[in-house]
Amino acid sequence: MLRKKLKSVTINFLKILLEHLGVRTVERDGVFTIVRDPKNRNFILVVKHGYGTKKWSLPGGGIKQAELAPDGAIREVFDETGLSVKIKKQIAYLSLEQKYGFTSLFEGEIIEGFVRENGNGQEISECKFFHKNNLPDMYNAQRGMIGWSEF
């Protein structure tokens, strides 16, 4: 227990020191996936977080160590929505905020499953398809990224 606490304190100290010296530290890279309703491509699947700002977001999250970005995108969509998707293409590779790593934006296609409208009982409280012109309160950067995908 003491060893774990000492490691955490040391890592936090090093992050502060590096930031003070102007060195960018990265928490971890992330992925987001644009998933369209197969019946009407103008509808985009978004998830509502049950924590923090409780805003709506594209399905996504952090990549695990040694995980390929497309695999992370597939895992995050399934974990948050209950849908299995295949990645059709990568749309972008960008940095949203300096404190985070890079984010890959993908377009995914549903191959099976049903949307868990009540979320996953953990981090996601709702999952719904919204028309691209009538999106809920979500992060501005993600709202803009939706426009990068072909319609």
mmCIF file with all atom_site columns, C-alpha atoms in Angstrom, residues 17-135:
data_model
loop_
_atom_site.group_PDB
_atom_site.id
_atom_site.type_symbol
_atom_site.label_atom_id
_atom_site.label_alt_id
_atom_site.label_comp_id
_atom_site.label_asym_id
_atom_site.label_entity_id
_atom_site.label_seq_id
_atom_site.pdbx_PDB_ins_code
_atom_site.Cartn_x
_atom_site.Cartn_y
_atom_site.Cartn_z
_atom_site.occupancy
_atom_site.B_iso_or_equiv
_atom_site.pdbx_formal_charge
_atom_site.auth_seq_id
_atom_site.auth_comp_id
_atom_site.auth_asym_id
_atom_site.auth_atom_id
_atom_site.pdbx_PDB_model_num
ATOM 1   C CA . LEU A 1 17  ? 8.094   19.348 -12.591 1.00 0.00 ? 17  LEU A CA 1
ATOM 2   C CA . LEU A 1 18  ? 7.914   18.562 -16.315 1.00 0.00 ? 18  LEU A CA 1
ATOM 3   C CA . GLU A 1 19  ? 4.995   20.961 -16.791 1.00 0.00 ? 19  GLU A CA 1
ATOM 4   C CA . HIS A 1 20  ? 6.969   23.697 -15.002 1.00 0.00 ? 20  HIS A CA 1
ATOM 5   C CA . LEU A 1 21  ? 9.878   23.048 -17.372 1.00 0.00 ? 21  LEU A CA 1
ATOM 6   C CA . GLY A 1 22  ? 7.565   23.329 -20.389 1.00 0.00 ? 22  GLY A CA 1
ATOM 7   C CA . VAL A 1 23  ? 7.558   19.633 -21.262 1.00 0.00 ? 23  VAL A CA 1
ATOM 8   C CA . ARG A 1 24  ? 4.212   18.317 -22.457 1.00 0.00 ? 24  ARG A CA 1
ATOM 9   C CA . THR A 1 25  ? 3.033   15.224 -20.621 1.00 0.00 ? 25  THR A CA 1
ATOM 10  C CA . VAL A 1 26  ? 0.316   13.022 -22.053 1.00 0.00 ? 26  VAL A CA 1
ATOM 11  C CA . GLU A 1 27  ? -2.287  11.192 -20.004 1.00 0.00 ? 27  GLU A CA 1
ATOM 12  C CA . ARG A 1 28  ? -3.254  8.781  -22.802 1.00 0.00 ? 28  ARG A CA 1
ATOM 13  C CA . ASP A 1 29  ? -4.507  8.707  -26.367 1.00 0.00 ? 29  ASP A CA 1
ATOM 14  C CA . GLY A 1 30  ? -8.201  8.370  -27.113 1.00 0.00 ? 30  GLY A CA 1
ATOM 15  C CA . VAL A 1 31  ? -10.719 7.358  -29.731 1.00 0.00 ? 31  VAL A CA 1
ATOM 16  C CA . PHE A 1 32  ? -14.185 8.488  -30.805 1.00 0.00 ? 32  PHE A CA 1
ATOM 17  C CA . THR A 1 33  ? -16.468 6.847  -33.325 1.00 0.00 ? 33  THR A CA 1
ATOM 18  C CA . ILE A 1 34  ? -19.244 8.285  -35.447 1.00 0.00 ? 34  ILE A CA 1
ATOM 19  C CA . VAL A 1 35  ? -21.962 5.626  -35.709 1.00 0.00 ? 35  VAL A CA 1
ATOM 20  C CA . ARG A 1 36  ? -24.930 6.321  -37.969 1.00 0.00 ? 36  ARG A CA 1
ATOM 21  C CA . ASP A 1 37  ? -28.415 4.863  -37.863 1.00 0.00 ? 37  ASP A CA 1
ATOM 22  C CA . PRO A 1 38  ? -28.458 2.306  -40.700 1.00 0.00 ? 38  PRO A CA 1
ATOM 23  C CA . LYS A 1 39  ? -32.069 3.298  -41.495 1.00 0.00 ? 39  LYS A CA 1
ATOM 24  C CA . ASN A 1 40  ? -31.236 7.011  -41.815 1.00 0.00 ? 40  ASN A CA 1
ATOM 25  C CA . ARG A 1 41  ? -27.606 8.148  -42.105 1.00 0.00 ? 41  ARG A CA 1
ATOM 26  C CA . ASN A 1 42  ? -28.558 11.646 -40.915 1.00 0.00 ? 42  ASN A CA 1
ATOM 27  C CA . PHE A 1 43  ? -28.963 10.268 -37.369 1.00 0.00 ? 43  PHE A CA 1
ATOM 28  C CA . ILE A 1 44  ? -25.810 9.967  -35.213 1.00 0.00 ? 44  ILE A CA 1
ATOM 29  C CA . LEU A 1 45  ? -25.424 7.818  -32.092 1.00 0.00 ? 45  LEU A CA 1
ATOM 30  C CA . VAL A 1 46  ? -24.381 9.778  -29.007 1.00 0.00 ? 46  VAL A CA 1
ATOM 31  C CA . VAL A 1 47  ? -24.018 8.780  -25.374 1.00 0.00 ? 47  VAL A CA 1
ATOM 32  C CA . LYS A 1 48  ? -24.676 10.782 -22.208 1.00 0.00 ? 48  LYS A CA 1
ATOM 33  C CA . HIS A 1 49  ? -22.115 10.598 -19.441 1.00 0.00 ? 49  HIS A CA 1
ATOM 34  C CA . GLY A 1 50  ? -23.405 9.882  -15.959 1.00 0.00 ? 50  GLY A CA 1
ATOM 35  C CA . TYR A 1 51  ? -20.508 11.754 -14.326 1.00 0.00 ? 51  TYR A CA 1
ATOM 36  C CA . GLY A 1 52  ? -18.680 15.086 -14.621 1.00 0.00 ? 52  GLY A CA 1
ATOM 37  C CA . THR A 1 53  ? -20.428 17.558 -16.923 1.00 0.00 ? 53  THR A CA 1
ATOM 38  C CA . LYS A 1 54  ? -23.035 14.906 -17.857 1.00 0.00 ? 54  LYS A CA 1
ATOM 39  C CA . LYS A 1 55  ? -22.873 16.076 -21.469 1.00 0.00 ? 55  LYS A CA 1
ATOM 40  C CA . TRP A 1 56  ? -23.589 14.014 -24.532 1.00 0.00 ? 56  TRP A CA 1
ATOM 41  C CA . SER A 1 57  ? -20.617 12.703 -26.481 1.00 0.00 ? 57  SER A CA 1
ATOM 42  C CA . LEU A 1 58  ? -19.641 10.486 -29.355 1.00 0.00 ? 58  LEU A CA 1
ATOM 43  C CA . PRO A 1 59  ? -18.935 6.967  -28.080 1.00 0.00 ? 59  PRO A CA 1
ATOM 44  C CA . GLY A 1 60  ? -15.292 6.740  -27.143 1.00 0.00 ? 60  GLY A CA 1
ATOM 45  C CA . GLY A 1 61  ? -12.594 6.892  -24.536 1.00 0.00 ? 61  GLY A CA 1
ATOM 46  C CA . GLY A 1 62  ? -9.007  6.038  -23.805 1.00 0.00 ? 62  GLY A CA 1
ATOM 47  C CA . ILE A 1 63  ? -6.923  3.431  -25.542 1.00 0.00 ? 63  ILE A CA 1
ATOM 48  C CA . LYS A 1 64  ? -5.514  0.698  -23.330 1.00 0.00 ? 64  LYS A CA 1
ATOM 49  C CA . GLN A 1 65  ? -1.790  -0.007 -23.277 1.00 0.00 ? 65  GLN A CA 1
ATOM 50  C CA . ALA A 1 66  ? -0.687  -1.868 -26.456 1.00 0.00 ? 66  ALA A CA 1
ATOM 51  C CA . GLU A 1 67  ? -4.212  -1.589 -27.957 1.00 0.00 ? 67  GLU A CA 1
ATOM 52  C CA . LEU A 1 68  ? -4.554  -0.477 -31.572 1.00 0.00 ? 68  LEU A CA 1
ATOM 53  C CA . ALA A 1 69  ? -6.720  2.623  -32.019 1.00 0.00 ? 69  ALA A CA 1
ATOM 54  C CA . PRO A 1 70  ? -9.360  0.902  -34.214 1.00 0.00 ? 70  PRO A CA 1
ATOM 55  C CA . ASP A 1 71  ? -9.635  -1.929 -31.674 1.00 0.00 ? 71  ASP A CA 1
ATOM 56  C CA . GLY A 1 72  ? -10.064 0.616  -28.886 1.00 0.00 ? 72  GLY A CA 1
ATOM 57  C CA . ALA A 1 73  ? -12.808 2.355  -30.863 1.00 0.00 ? 73  ALA A CA 1
ATOM 58  C CA . ILE A 1 74  ? -14.661 -0.940 -31.382 1.00 0.00 ? 74  ILE A CA 1
ATOM 59  C CA . ARG A 1 75  ? -14.316 -1.801 -27.667 1.00 0.00 ? 75  ARG A CA 1
ATOM 60  C CA . GLU A 1 76  ? -15.489 1.626  -26.489 1.00 0.00 ? 76  GLU A CA 1
ATOM 61  C CA . VAL A 1 77  ? -18.570 1.605  -28.752 1.00 0.00 ? 77  VAL A CA 1
ATOM 62  C CA . PHE A 1 78  ? -19.526 -1.844 -27.473 1.00 0.00 ? 78  PHE A CA 1
ATOM 63  C CA . ASP A 1 79  ? -18.839 -1.009 -23.806 1.00 0.00 ? 79  ASP A CA 1
ATOM 64  C CA . GLU A 1 80  ? -20.864 2.208  -23.927 1.00 0.00 ? 80  GLU A CA 1
ATOM 65  C CA . THR A 1 81  ? -23.726 1.292  -26.273 1.00 0.00 ? 81  THR A CA 1
ATOM 66  C CA . GLY A 1 82  ? -24.012 -2.497 -26.622 1.00 0.00 ? 82  GLY A CA 1
ATOM 67  C CA . LEU A 1 83  ? -23.407 -2.302 -30.381 1.00 0.00 ? 83  LEU A CA 1
ATOM 68  C CA . SER A 1 84  ? -20.770 -4.237 -32.277 1.00 0.00 ? 84  SER A CA 1
ATOM 69  C CA . VAL A 1 85  ? -19.294 -2.121 -35.060 1.00 0.00 ? 85  VAL A CA 1
ATOM 70  C CA . LYS A 1 86  ? -16.685 -2.474 -37.740 1.00 0.00 ? 86  LYS A CA 1
ATOM 71  C CA . ILE A 1 87  ? -14.470 0.480  -38.518 1.00 0.00 ? 87  ILE A CA 1
ATOM 72  C CA . LYS A 1 88  ? -15.078 1.800  -42.018 1.00 0.00 ? 88  LYS A CA 1
ATOM 73  C CA . LYS A 1 89  ? -12.377 4.467  -41.980 1.00 0.00 ? 89  LYS A CA 1
ATOM 74  C CA . GLN A 1 90  ? -10.311 6.824  -39.896 1.00 0.00 ? 90  GLN A CA 1
ATOM 75  C CA . ILE A 1 91  ? -11.537 10.391 -40.335 1.00 0.00 ? 91  ILE A CA 1
ATOM 76  C CA . ALA A 1 92  ? -8.994  12.333 -38.283 1.00 0.00 ? 92  ALA A CA 1
ATOM 77  C CA . TYR A 1 93  ? -6.025  12.157 -35.942 1.00 0.00 ? 93  TYR A CA 1
ATOM 78  C CA . LEU A 1 94  ? -5.882  15.263 -33.766 1.00 0.00 ? 94  LEU A CA 1
ATOM 79  C CA . SER A 1 95  ? -5.080  16.771 -30.395 1.00 0.00 ? 95  SER A CA 1
ATOM 80  C CA . LEU A 1 96  ? -8.076  18.238 -28.578 1.00 0.00 ? 96  LEU A CA 1
ATOM 81  C CA . GLU A 1 97  ? -6.354  19.555 -25.455 1.00 0.00 ? 97  GLU A CA 1
ATOM 82  C CA . GLN A 1 98  ? -2.697  19.887 -24.612 1.00 0.00 ? 98  GLN A CA 1
ATOM 83  C CA . LYS A 1 99  ? -2.968  17.849 -21.408 1.00 0.00 ? 99  LYS A CA 1
ATOM 84  C CA . TYR A 1 100 ? -4.311  14.833 -23.272 1.00 0.00 ? 100 TYR A CA 1
ATOM 85  C CA . GLY A 1 101 ? -2.732  12.734 -25.969 1.00 0.00 ? 101 GLY A CA 1
ATOM 86  C CA . PHE A 1 102 ? -3.968  12.435 -29.497 1.00 0.00 ? 102 PHE A CA 1
ATOM 87  C CA . THR A 1 103 ? -7.457  11.403 -30.505 1.00 0.00 ? 103 THR A CA 1
ATOM 88  C CA . SER A 1 104 ? -8.407  9.258  -33.464 1.00 0.00 ? 104 SER A CA 1
ATOM 89  C CA . LEU A 1 105 ? -11.840 9.821  -34.967 1.00 0.00 ? 105 LEU A CA 1
ATOM 90  C CA . PHE A 1 106 ? -13.371 6.881  -36.810 1.00 0.00 ? 106 PHE A CA 1
ATOM 91  C CA . GLU A 1 107 ? -16.532 6.122  -38.708 1.00 0.00 ? 107 GLU A CA 1
ATOM 92  C CA . GLY A 1 108 ? -18.065 2.828  -37.661 1.00 0.00 ? 108 GLY A CA 1
ATOM 93  C CA . GLU A 1 109 ? -20.801 0.685  -39.130 1.00 0.00 ? 109 GLU A CA 1
ATOM 94  C CA . ILE A 1 110 ? -23.166 -1.382 -36.968 1.00 0.00 ? 110 ILE A CA 1
ATOM 95  C CA . ILE A 1 111 ? -22.766 -5.118 -37.543 1.00 0.00 ? 111 ILE A CA 1
ATOM 96  C CA . GLU A 1 112 ? -24.933 -6.411 -34.682 1.00 0.00 ? 112 GLU A CA 1
ATOM 97  C CA . GLY A 1 113 ? -26.566 -5.628 -31.370 1.00 0.00 ? 113 GLY A CA 1
ATOM 98  C CA . PHE A 1 114 ? -29.141 -3.255 -29.973 1.00 0.00 ? 114 PHE A CA 1
ATOM 99  C CA . VAL A 1 115 ? -28.614 0.193  -28.462 1.00 0.00 ? 115 VAL A CA 1
ATOM 100 C CA . ARG A 1 116 ? -28.739 0.133  -24.666 1.00 0.00 ? 116 ARG A CA 1
ATOM 101 C CA . GLU A 1 117 ? -30.947 3.225  -24.365 1.00 0.00 ? 117 GLU A CA 1
ATOM 102 C CA . ASN A 1 118 ? -30.434 3.352  -20.585 1.00 0.00 ? 118 ASN A CA 1
ATOM 103 C CA . GLY A 1 119 ? -26.660 3.247  -20.898 1.00 0.00 ? 119 GLY A CA 1
ATOM 104 C CA . ASN A 1 120 ? -24.329 0.690  -19.413 1.00 0.00 ? 120 ASN A CA 1
ATOM 105 C CA . GLY A 1 121 ? -25.143 1.257  -15.748 1.00 0.00 ? 121 GLY A CA 1
ATOM 106 C CA . GLN A 1 122 ? -21.698 2.714  -15.085 1.00 0.00 ? 122 GLN A CA 1
ATOM 107 C CA . GLU A 1 123 ? -20.302 5.718  -16.941 1.00 0.00 ? 123 GLU A CA 1
ATOM 108 C CA . ILE A 1 124 ? -23.076 6.068  -19.547 1.00 0.00 ? 124 ILE A CA 1
ATOM 109 C CA . SER A 1 125 ? -26.634 7.017  -18.530 1.00 0.00 ? 125 SER A CA 1
ATOM 110 C CA . GLU A 1 126 ? -28.273 7.177  -21.987 1.00 0.00 ? 126 GLU A CA 1
ATOM 111 C CA . CYS A 1 127 ? -27.632 6.236  -25.635 1.00 0.00 ? 127 CYS A CA 1
ATOM 112 C CA . LYS A 1 128 ? -29.683 7.690  -28.484 1.00 0.00 ? 128 LYS A CA 1
ATOM 113 C CA . PHE A 1 129 ? -29.596 8.552  -32.154 1.00 0.00 ? 129 PHE A CA 1
ATOM 114 C CA . PHE A 1 130 ? -30.039 12.272 -32.881 1.00 0.00 ? 130 PHE A CA 1
ATOM 115 C CA . HIS A 1 131 ? -30.441 14.046 -36.214 1.00 0.00 ? 131 HIS A CA 1
ATOM 116 C CA . LYS A 1 132 ? -27.193 15.733 -37.265 1.00 0.00 ? 132 LYS A CA 1
ATOM 117 C CA . ASN A 1 133 ? -28.985 19.118 -37.242 1.00 0.00 ? 133 ASN A CA 1
ATOM 118 C CA . ASN A 1 134 ? -30.601 18.588 -33.834 1.00 0.00 ? 134 ASN A CA 1
ATOM 119 C CA . LEU A 1 135 ? -27.813 17.298 -31.592 1.00 0.00 ? 135 LEU A CA 1
#
